Each structure stands twice: as structure tokens, then as C-alpha cells.
PDB file of C-alpha atoms in Angstrom:
ATOM      1  CA  MET A   1      22.010  94.127 -19.881  1.00 51.00           C
ATOM      2  CA  LEU A   2      23.209  92.355 -16.668  1.00 52.00           C
ATOM      3  CA  THR A   3      20.695  92.125 -14.427  1.00 56.00           C
ATOM      4  CA  ARG A   4      20.634  91.045 -10.636  1.00 54.00           C
ATOM      5  CA  PHE A   5      19.333  87.710 -11.898  1.00 56.00           C
ATOM      6  CA  ALA A   6      21.508  86.702 -14.058  1.00 57.00           C
ATOM      7  CA  ALA A   7      24.180  88.082 -11.883  1.00 53.00           C
ATOM      8  CA  GLY A   8      22.521  85.132  -9.572  1.00 53.00           C
ATOM      9  CA  ALA A   9      22.732  82.734 -12.823  1.00 56.00           C
ATOM     10  CA  LEU A  10      26.777  83.843 -13.963  1.00 56.00           C
ATOM     11  CA  ALA A  11      27.815  82.760  -9.776  1.00 50.00           C
ATOM     12  CA  ALA A  12      25.140  79.311  -9.731  1.00 52.00           C
ATOM     13  CA  ALA A  13      27.264  78.397 -13.084  1.00 49.00           C
ATOM     14  CA  SER A  14      30.681  79.683 -11.803  1.00 47.00           C
ATOM     15  CA  ILE A  15      29.868  77.486  -8.878  1.00 46.00           C
ATOM     16  CA  SER A  16      28.455  74.574 -10.511  1.00 48.00           C
ATOM     17  CA  THR A  17      31.878  74.617 -12.896  1.00 40.00           C
ATOM     18  CA  LEU A  18      33.131  73.516  -9.519  1.00 44.00           C
ATOM     19  CA  ALA A  19      31.287  70.867  -8.079  1.00 43.00           C
ATOM     20  CA  VAL A  20      33.866  68.427  -8.772  1.00 37.00           C
ATOM     21  CA  ALA A  21      36.295  69.770  -6.324  1.00 39.00           C
ATOM     22  CA  ALA A  22      33.973  70.877  -3.285  1.00 43.00           C
ATOM     23  CA  GLU A  23      35.331  67.949  -1.436  1.00 40.00           C
ATOM     24  CA  ALA A  24      36.248  70.301   0.978  1.00 37.00           C
ATOM     25  CA  GLY A  25      34.190  73.241   0.018  1.00 48.00           C
ATOM     26  CA  THR A  26      34.692  76.379   3.369  1.00 71.00           C
ATOM     27  CA  LYS A  27      35.751  74.097   6.369  1.00 91.00           C
ATOM     28  CA  ARG A  28      39.526  74.344   4.852  1.00 93.00           C
ATOM     29  CA  PRO A  29      40.254  77.706   3.257  1.00 96.00           C
ATOM     30  CA  VAL A  30      43.899  78.086   4.485  1.00 96.00           C
ATOM     31  CA  ARG A  31      46.292  75.609   3.500  1.00 94.00           C
ATOM     32  CA  TRP A  32      49.126  77.047   4.198  1.00 95.00           C
ATOM     33  CA  VAL A  33      51.340  75.072   1.911  1.00 92.00           C
ATOM     34  CA  SER A  34      55.731  75.400   2.592  1.00 86.00           C
ATOM     35  CA  GLY A  35      57.950  73.182   0.847  1.00 80.00           C
ATOM     36  CA  GLY A  36      56.821  69.867   1.198  1.00 78.00           C
ATOM     37  CA  ALA A  37      54.920  70.813   4.458  1.00 86.00           C
ATOM     38  CA  VAL A  38      51.031  71.708   4.818  1.00 90.00           C
ATOM     39  CA  TRP A  39      49.929  73.014   8.032  1.00 93.00           C
ATOM     40  CA  THR A  40      45.310  73.590   7.868  1.00 95.00           C
ATOM     41  CA  THR A  41      43.650  76.331   9.137  1.00 96.00           C
ATOM     42  CA  LYS A  42      39.949  75.464   9.600  1.00 95.00           C
ATOM     43  CA  SER A  43      37.269  77.975   8.796  1.00 95.00           C
ATOM     44  CA  LYS A  44      35.681  76.824  12.777  1.00 96.00           C
ATOM     45  CA  ALA A  45      39.298  79.409  13.602  1.00 97.00           C
ATOM     46  CA  PHE A  46      38.654  82.291  11.364  1.00 97.00           C
ATOM     47  CA  LYS A  47      34.872  82.354  13.025  1.00 96.00           C
ATOM     48  CA  LYS A  48      36.615  81.996  16.674  1.00 96.00           C
ATOM     49  CA  PHE A  49      38.894  84.580  15.121  1.00 97.00           C
ATOM     50  CA  PHE A  50      36.650  87.374  13.975  1.00 97.00           C
ATOM     51  CA  LYS A  51      34.000  86.915  16.924  1.00 95.00           C
ATOM     52  CA  ASN A  52      35.958  87.360  19.373  1.00 95.00           C
ATOM     53  CA  GLY A  53      38.983  88.157  18.368  1.00 95.00           C
ATOM     54  CA  GLU A  54      40.782  84.658  19.699  1.00 96.00           C
ATOM     55  CA  ILE A  55      43.869  82.756  18.310  1.00 97.00           C
ATOM     56  CA  THR A  56      43.131  78.876  18.515  1.00 95.00           C
ATOM     57  CA  ASP A  57      45.483  77.559  15.718  1.00 96.00           C
ATOM     58  CA  ARG A  58      48.979  77.885  15.838  1.00 95.00           C
ATOM     59  CA  ALA A  59      49.106  78.867  11.662  1.00 96.00           C
ATOM     60  CA  LEU A  60      46.983  81.171  12.081  1.00 97.00           C
ATOM     61  CA  GLU A  61      48.818  82.738  15.132  1.00 97.00           C
ATOM     62  CA  ALA A  62      52.063  82.876  12.566  1.00 95.00           C
ATOM     63  CA  GLY A  63      50.343  84.155   9.701  1.00 96.00           C
ATOM     64  CA  ILE A  64      48.690  87.215  11.983  1.00 97.00           C
ATOM     65  CA  ASN A  65      52.143  87.275  13.241  1.00 97.00           C
ATOM     66  CA  ASN A  66      53.444  87.607   8.871  1.00 95.00           C
ATOM     67  CA  SER A  67      51.303  89.448   7.540  1.00 97.00           C
ATOM     68  CA  GLY A  68      52.787  93.440   9.171  1.00 97.00           C
ATOM     69  CA  TRP A  69      49.596  93.371  10.966  1.00 98.00           C
ATOM     70  CA  THR A  70      48.595  93.468  14.317  1.00 98.00           C
ATOM     71  CA  ALA A  71      45.810  91.062  15.206  1.00 98.00           C
ATOM     72  CA  ASP A  72      43.297  93.103  16.192  1.00 98.00           C
ATOM     73  CA  GLU A  73      44.223  95.548  12.976  1.00 98.00           C
ATOM     74  CA  ILE A  74      43.242  92.286  11.111  1.00 98.00           C
ATOM     75  CA  GLN A  75      40.666  91.223  12.712  1.00 98.00           C
ATOM     76  CA  GLU A  76      38.785  95.077  12.345  1.00 98.00           C
ATOM     77  CA  GLY A  77      40.580  94.986   8.767  1.00 98.00           C
ATOM     78  CA  MET A  78      38.448  91.205   7.518  1.00 98.00           C
ATOM     79  CA  THR A  79      35.018  91.972   9.594  1.00 98.00           C
ATOM     80  CA  LYS A  80      34.549  95.038   8.063  1.00 98.00           C
ATOM     81  CA  THR A  81      32.049  95.327   5.443  1.00 98.00           C
ATOM     82  CA  TYR A  82      31.785  97.770   2.435  1.00 98.00           C
ATOM     83  CA  GLU A  83      28.128  98.520   0.091  1.00 97.00           C
ATOM     84  CA  VAL A  84      28.587  97.142  -3.592  1.00 97.00           C
ATOM     85  CA  ASP A  85      26.547  96.646  -5.905  1.00 96.00           C
ATOM     86  CA  LEU A  86      25.759  93.075  -7.298  1.00 95.00           C
ATOM     87  CA  VAL A  87      25.806  93.898 -11.096  1.00 94.00           C
ATOM     88  CA  GLY A  88      28.427  96.251 -10.610  1.00 96.00           C
ATOM     89  CA  VAL A  89      30.402  93.798  -8.489  1.00 97.00           C
ATOM     90  CA  SER A  90      29.301  91.010 -11.797  1.00 96.00           C
ATOM     91  CA  ARG A  91      30.220  93.134 -14.781  1.00 96.00           C
ATOM     92  CA  PHE A  92      33.707  93.631 -13.255  1.00 97.00           C
ATOM     93  CA  LEU A  93      34.549  89.903 -12.454  1.00 97.00           C
ATOM     94  CA  TYR A  94      33.117  88.947 -16.111  1.00 97.00           C
ATOM     95  CA  SER A  95      34.781  91.704 -17.778  1.00 96.00           C
ATOM     96  CA  LYS A  96      38.415  91.709 -19.699  1.00 95.00           C
ATOM     97  CA  ASP A  97      39.731  94.118 -17.293  1.00 96.00           C
ATOM     98  CA  GLY A  98      37.829  91.406 -14.379  1.00 97.00           C
ATOM     99  CA  VAL A  99      39.476  88.203 -14.805  1.00 97.00           C
ATOM    100  CA  LYS A 100      42.898  89.935 -15.224  1.00 96.00           C
ATOM    101  CA  PHE A 101      42.273  91.060 -11.951  1.00 96.00           C
ATOM    102  CA  LEU A 102      41.211  87.470 -10.646  1.00 97.00           C
ATOM    103  CA  LYS A 103      44.409  85.924 -12.125  1.00 95.00           C
ATOM    104  CA  ASP A 104      46.410  88.829 -10.369  1.00 94.00           C
ATOM    105  CA  GLN A 105      45.598  87.729  -7.163  1.00 95.00           C
ATOM    106  CA  THR A 106      45.014  84.165  -6.903  1.00 95.00           C
ATOM    107  CA  ARG A 107      49.653  84.363  -8.038  1.00 92.00           C
ATOM    108  CA  SER A 108      49.601  82.178  -5.153  1.00 95.00           C
ATOM    109  CA  TYR A 109      46.512  81.163  -3.381  1.00 96.00           C
ATOM    110  CA  PHE A 110      44.118  78.976  -5.350  1.00 94.00           C
ATOM    111  CA  PRO A 111      42.407  76.068  -4.615  1.00 93.00           C
ATOM    112  CA  TYR A 112      43.816  73.335  -3.814  1.00 87.00           C
ATOM    113  CA  TRP A 113      42.666  70.493  -6.129  1.00 82.00           C
ATOM    114  CA  GLN A 114      43.206  71.901  -9.848  1.00 71.00           C
ATOM    115  CA  LYS A 115      45.393  74.922  -8.835  1.00 76.00           C
ATOM    116  CA  LYS A 116      45.361  77.974 -10.788  1.00 77.00           C
ATOM    117  CA  LYS A 117      43.122  75.937 -13.579  1.00 84.00           C
ATOM    118  CA  THR A 118      39.676  76.463 -11.264  1.00 91.00           C
ATOM    119  CA  ALA A 119      41.524  79.936  -9.450  1.00 95.00           C
ATOM    120  CA  VAL A 120      39.797  82.651 -10.950  1.00 96.00           C
ATOM    121  CA  VAL A 121      36.302  80.668 -11.189  1.00 95.00           C
ATOM    122  CA  ALA A 122      36.551  80.267  -7.499  1.00 96.00           C
ATOM    123  CA  LEU A 123      37.010  83.332  -5.917  1.00 97.00           C
ATOM    124  CA  ARG A 124      34.915  84.923  -8.576  1.00 97.00           C
ATOM    125  CA  SER A 125      32.804  82.660  -7.053  1.00 95.00           C
ATOM    126  CA  ALA A 126      32.720  84.023  -3.828  1.00 97.00           C
ATOM    127  CA  ILE A 127      33.036  87.124  -3.918  1.00 97.00           C
ATOM    128  CA  ILE A 128      29.587  87.515  -6.022  1.00 97.00           C
ATOM    129  CA  LEU A 129      28.201  85.387  -3.400  1.00 95.00           C
ATOM    130  CA  ASP A 130      29.778  87.520  -0.719  1.00 96.00           C
ATOM    131  CA  SER A 131      27.990  90.525  -2.757  1.00 96.00           C
ATOM    132  CA  ALA A 132      24.048  89.329  -3.176  1.00 95.00           C
ATOM    133  CA  ASP A 133      23.420  91.783   0.232  1.00 96.00           C
ATOM    134  CA  GLY A 134      24.425  94.402  -1.085  1.00 97.00           C
ATOM    135  CA  LYS A 135      27.599  94.493   1.278  1.00 97.00           C
ATOM    136  CA  ILE A 136      30.817  92.210   1.572  1.00 98.00           C
ATOM    137  CA  SER A 137      33.515  91.573   3.922  1.00 98.00           C
ATOM    138  CA  SER A 138      36.888  89.838   3.916  1.00 98.00           C
ATOM    139  CA  ALA A 139      35.417  86.940   5.999  1.00 97.00           C
ATOM    140  CA  GLY A 140      32.828  86.917   3.577  1.00 96.00           C
ATOM    141  CA  ILE A 141      34.232  86.012   0.298  1.00 97.00           C
ATOM    142  CA  MET A 142      36.362  83.706   2.517  1.00 97.00           C
ATOM    143  CA  LYS A 143      33.012  81.375   3.784  1.00 95.00           C
ATOM    144  CA  GLN A 144      31.564  81.882   0.501  1.00 96.00           C
ATOM    145  CA  LEU A 145      35.178  79.732  -1.007  1.00 95.00           C
ATOM    146  CA  PRO A 146      33.499  77.364  -2.558  1.00 93.00           C
ATOM    147  CA  VAL A 147      36.536  75.027  -2.456  1.00 93.00           C
ATOM    148  CA  ALA A 148      39.647  74.597  -0.086  1.00 93.00           C
ATOM    149  CA  PHE A 149      42.457  77.518  -0.378  1.00 95.00           C
ATOM    150  CA  ARG A 150      45.811  76.843  -0.311  1.00 94.00           C
ATOM    151  CA  LEU A 151      48.830  79.604   0.053  1.00 95.00           C
ATOM    152  CA  ASN A 152      51.706  77.620  -1.857  1.00 92.00           C
ATOM    153  CA  ASP A 153      55.257  78.654  -1.225  1.00 89.00           C
ATOM    154  CA  ASN A 154      57.089  76.081  -2.240  1.00 83.00           C
ATOM    155  CA  GLY A 155      58.784  77.082  -5.336  1.00 77.00           C
ATOM    156  CA  SER A 156      56.150  76.565  -7.905  1.00 78.00           C
ATOM    157  CA  SER A 157      54.433  80.093  -5.978  1.00 88.00           C
ATOM    158  CA  ASP A 158      56.401  81.650  -3.785  1.00 91.00           C
ATOM    159  CA  GLY A 159      54.050  82.692  -1.203  1.00 93.00           C
ATOM    160  CA  SER A 160      53.281  86.157  -1.850  1.00 95.00           C
ATOM    161  CA  GLN A 161      49.707  88.141  -2.747  1.00 95.00           C
ATOM    162  CA  ASN A 162      49.536  90.961  -4.852  1.00 93.00           C
ATOM    163  CA  VAL A 163      48.019  93.298  -1.894  1.00 96.00           C
ATOM    164  CA  CYS A 164      45.236  95.474  -3.736  1.00 92.00           C
ATOM    165  CA  LYS A 165      46.624  98.876  -1.682  1.00 93.00           C
ATOM    166  CA  ASP A 166      49.593 101.456  -2.377  1.00 92.00           C
ATOM    167  CA  GLY A 167      52.407 102.688  -0.824  1.00 94.00           C
ATOM    168  CA  LEU A 168      52.669  99.477   1.582  1.00 96.00           C
ATOM    169  CA  ASP A 169      56.192  97.421   2.565  1.00 95.00           C
ATOM    170  CA  GLY A 170      56.887  94.481   3.347  1.00 96.00           C
ATOM    171  CA  ALA A 171      54.600  92.128   4.300  1.00 96.00           C
ATOM    172  CA  GLN A 172      51.778  93.852   4.071  1.00 97.00           C
ATOM    173  CA  ALA A 173      52.575  94.207   0.610  1.00 97.00           C
ATOM    174  CA  THR A 174      52.611  90.688  -0.306  1.00 96.00           C
ATOM    175  CA  SER A 175      51.496  88.796   2.685  1.00 97.00           C
ATOM    176  CA  LEU A 176      48.257  86.903   2.673  1.00 97.00           C
ATOM    177  CA  LEU A 177      46.387  88.497   5.529  1.00 98.00           C
ATOM    178  CA  SER A 178      46.913  91.862   4.420  1.00 98.00           C
ATOM    179  CA  TRP A 179      45.955  90.780   0.379  1.00 98.00           C
ATOM    180  CA  TYR A 180      42.292  89.889   2.433  1.00 98.00           C
ATOM    181  CA  VAL A 181      41.572  92.987   4.373  1.00 98.00           C
ATOM    182  CA  PHE A 182      41.418  95.001   1.321  1.00 97.00           C
ATOM    183  CA  LEU A 183      40.586  92.660  -1.132  1.00 98.00           C
ATOM    184  CA  PRO A 184      36.551  93.534  -0.818  1.00 97.00           C
ATOM    185  CA  ALA A 185      37.991  97.363  -1.130  1.00 97.00           C
ATOM    186  CA  CYS A 186      39.166  97.257  -3.503  1.00 96.00           C
ATOM    187  CA  VAL A 187      36.261  95.154  -5.812  1.00 97.00           C
ATOM    188  CA  GLN A 188      34.121  97.956  -4.884  1.00 97.00           C
ATOM    189  CA  ALA A 189      36.759 100.543  -5.946  1.00 96.00           C
ATOM    190  CA  ASN A 190      36.411  97.973  -9.975  1.00 95.00           C
ATOM    191  CA  GLN A 191      32.693  97.489  -9.530  1.00 96.00           C
ATOM    192  CA  ILE A 192      31.412  98.417 -12.766  1.00 94.00           C
ATOM    193  CA  LEU A 193      28.570 100.731 -12.331  1.00 85.00           C
ATOM    194  CA  PRO A 194      25.355 101.050 -13.972  1.00 77.00           C
ATOM    195  CA  ALA A 195      25.280 104.201 -16.137  1.00 66.00           C
ATOM    196  CA  ALA A 196      22.835 106.847 -14.210  1.00 53.00           C
ATOM    197  CA  PRO A 197      19.720 107.944 -15.917  1.00 56.00           C
ATOM    198  CA  ALA A 198      19.703 111.101 -17.833  1.00 50.00           C
ATOM    199  CA  PRO A 199      18.054 114.025 -16.246  1.00 53.00           C
ATOM    200  CA  ARG A 200      14.210 114.506 -17.493  1.00 59.00           C
ATOM    201  CA  ALA A 201      13.814 117.812 -18.253  1.00 51.00           C
ATOM    202  CA  ALA A 202      12.053 119.695 -15.766  1.00 46.00           C
ATOM    203  CA  ALA A 203       8.078 120.349 -17.368  1.00 44.00           C
ATOM    204  CA  PRO A 204       7.155 124.253 -18.126  1.00 46.00           C
ATOM    205  CA  VAL A 205       6.412 126.262 -15.054  1.00 42.00           C
ATOM    206  CA  ARG A 206       2.337 127.231 -15.807  1.00 47.00           C
ATOM    207  CA  GLY A 207       1.785 131.513 -14.999  1.00 41.00           C
ATOM    208  CA  LEU A 208      -0.793 132.332 -12.971  1.00 39.00           C
ATOM    209  CA  TRP A 209      -2.615 134.137 -15.135  1.00 38.00           C
TER     210      TRP A 209
END
């Protein structure tokens, strides 16, 4: 059985795997790559936006405008927290279905260095680390990214993300920030929780005589 200690150890092991590539850490959670152009949105710009809605970065502003949602909706969605079980989240992300999920969720958004070779490990590490306190959010997952990530739209990837929410159309179904908004809810829904213990048989009630 996967214990909380083991789940933490697995997260640590995932990060160790990426140690050689962690030159940027979480300072550059999004590099918007389109053709030969690269625009970087640093973590401090996201922090300001999450805190008070202030947009100080042109690339972030463009990302919001192309997300299919308003800035207020993105801010609210990315700071909303979801209760999760660390062991349940770890069980899912290390399962066959979980690995498939992680590959699907890093269709165009993956580490800047080594690209898709480390995408599953990097995203898994961020989600598990953010789950350590029993809660996750889009902002928290982004903060825990162990390496710089890029949104690739230059031929090898089309810049589309598989947003984990049915019934969406257009940019809401493919944009990076829309993907971030629904990611934690999807993780919460797919966590593999420990089976509830079988109820104990009630003790017989003794009569008064």
C-alpha cells in the first residue's frame, strides 16, 4: 500500500530526475513560443495577477485575451483550491491511466529543456508537491513546477492543450490558461482514494435482565 511517506518519496524522486535541467526553476513557468519568437512570463507577473488582478506582462495579457475567458474568470479559476488526498493523487499519477493523462495534458506545454522527455515527471512532481497539504490549485501547481515550461506553437506542437472539461468550444477548449483553470478539478476527480474500511458488526445489545 502506498503510504504518505512513500508518496512524498516518489515526488522527491521525480524532482531529482530533473535536477540537471532545473536551471530556471519556477521563475519562468510559461515561455510562449510561436514560430521563432519567444515571450516569457515570469512567476512574479503571475503572482501579481493572482493577488490583485494586476496585469504587468504583455505576454500574460495576450494569453488571457486568447484564453476564451475574462481576466477575472482566469484569476478566480486559477486561485480556487480543491481538497485532495496526497496518497490518492499519487496513486493516480503513477498508474497506467495517470501516465496517459499526464502525457495527454502536456500536448503542447512541456519543459523548455529536454521537452517531452521530462514532461510527465515534471508535471507529476508539481501536482504531487502541491497536494502535500491536502489542497491543490492551478496557481499552486504552477508554483511547484521544477523547471521552466514552454507553450509550443511552432510546428512540432500546435499550441493546443487538452482542457479537462467537456462542453467547451474554441479557445476555452484549447488554451493554456483555460487548461490550468480546470487541471486541479480533474486531478481531484481522478484521484484513487483508499477503500473505505468495512463497517464493524454492531455489538449485541444486552437486555436489562
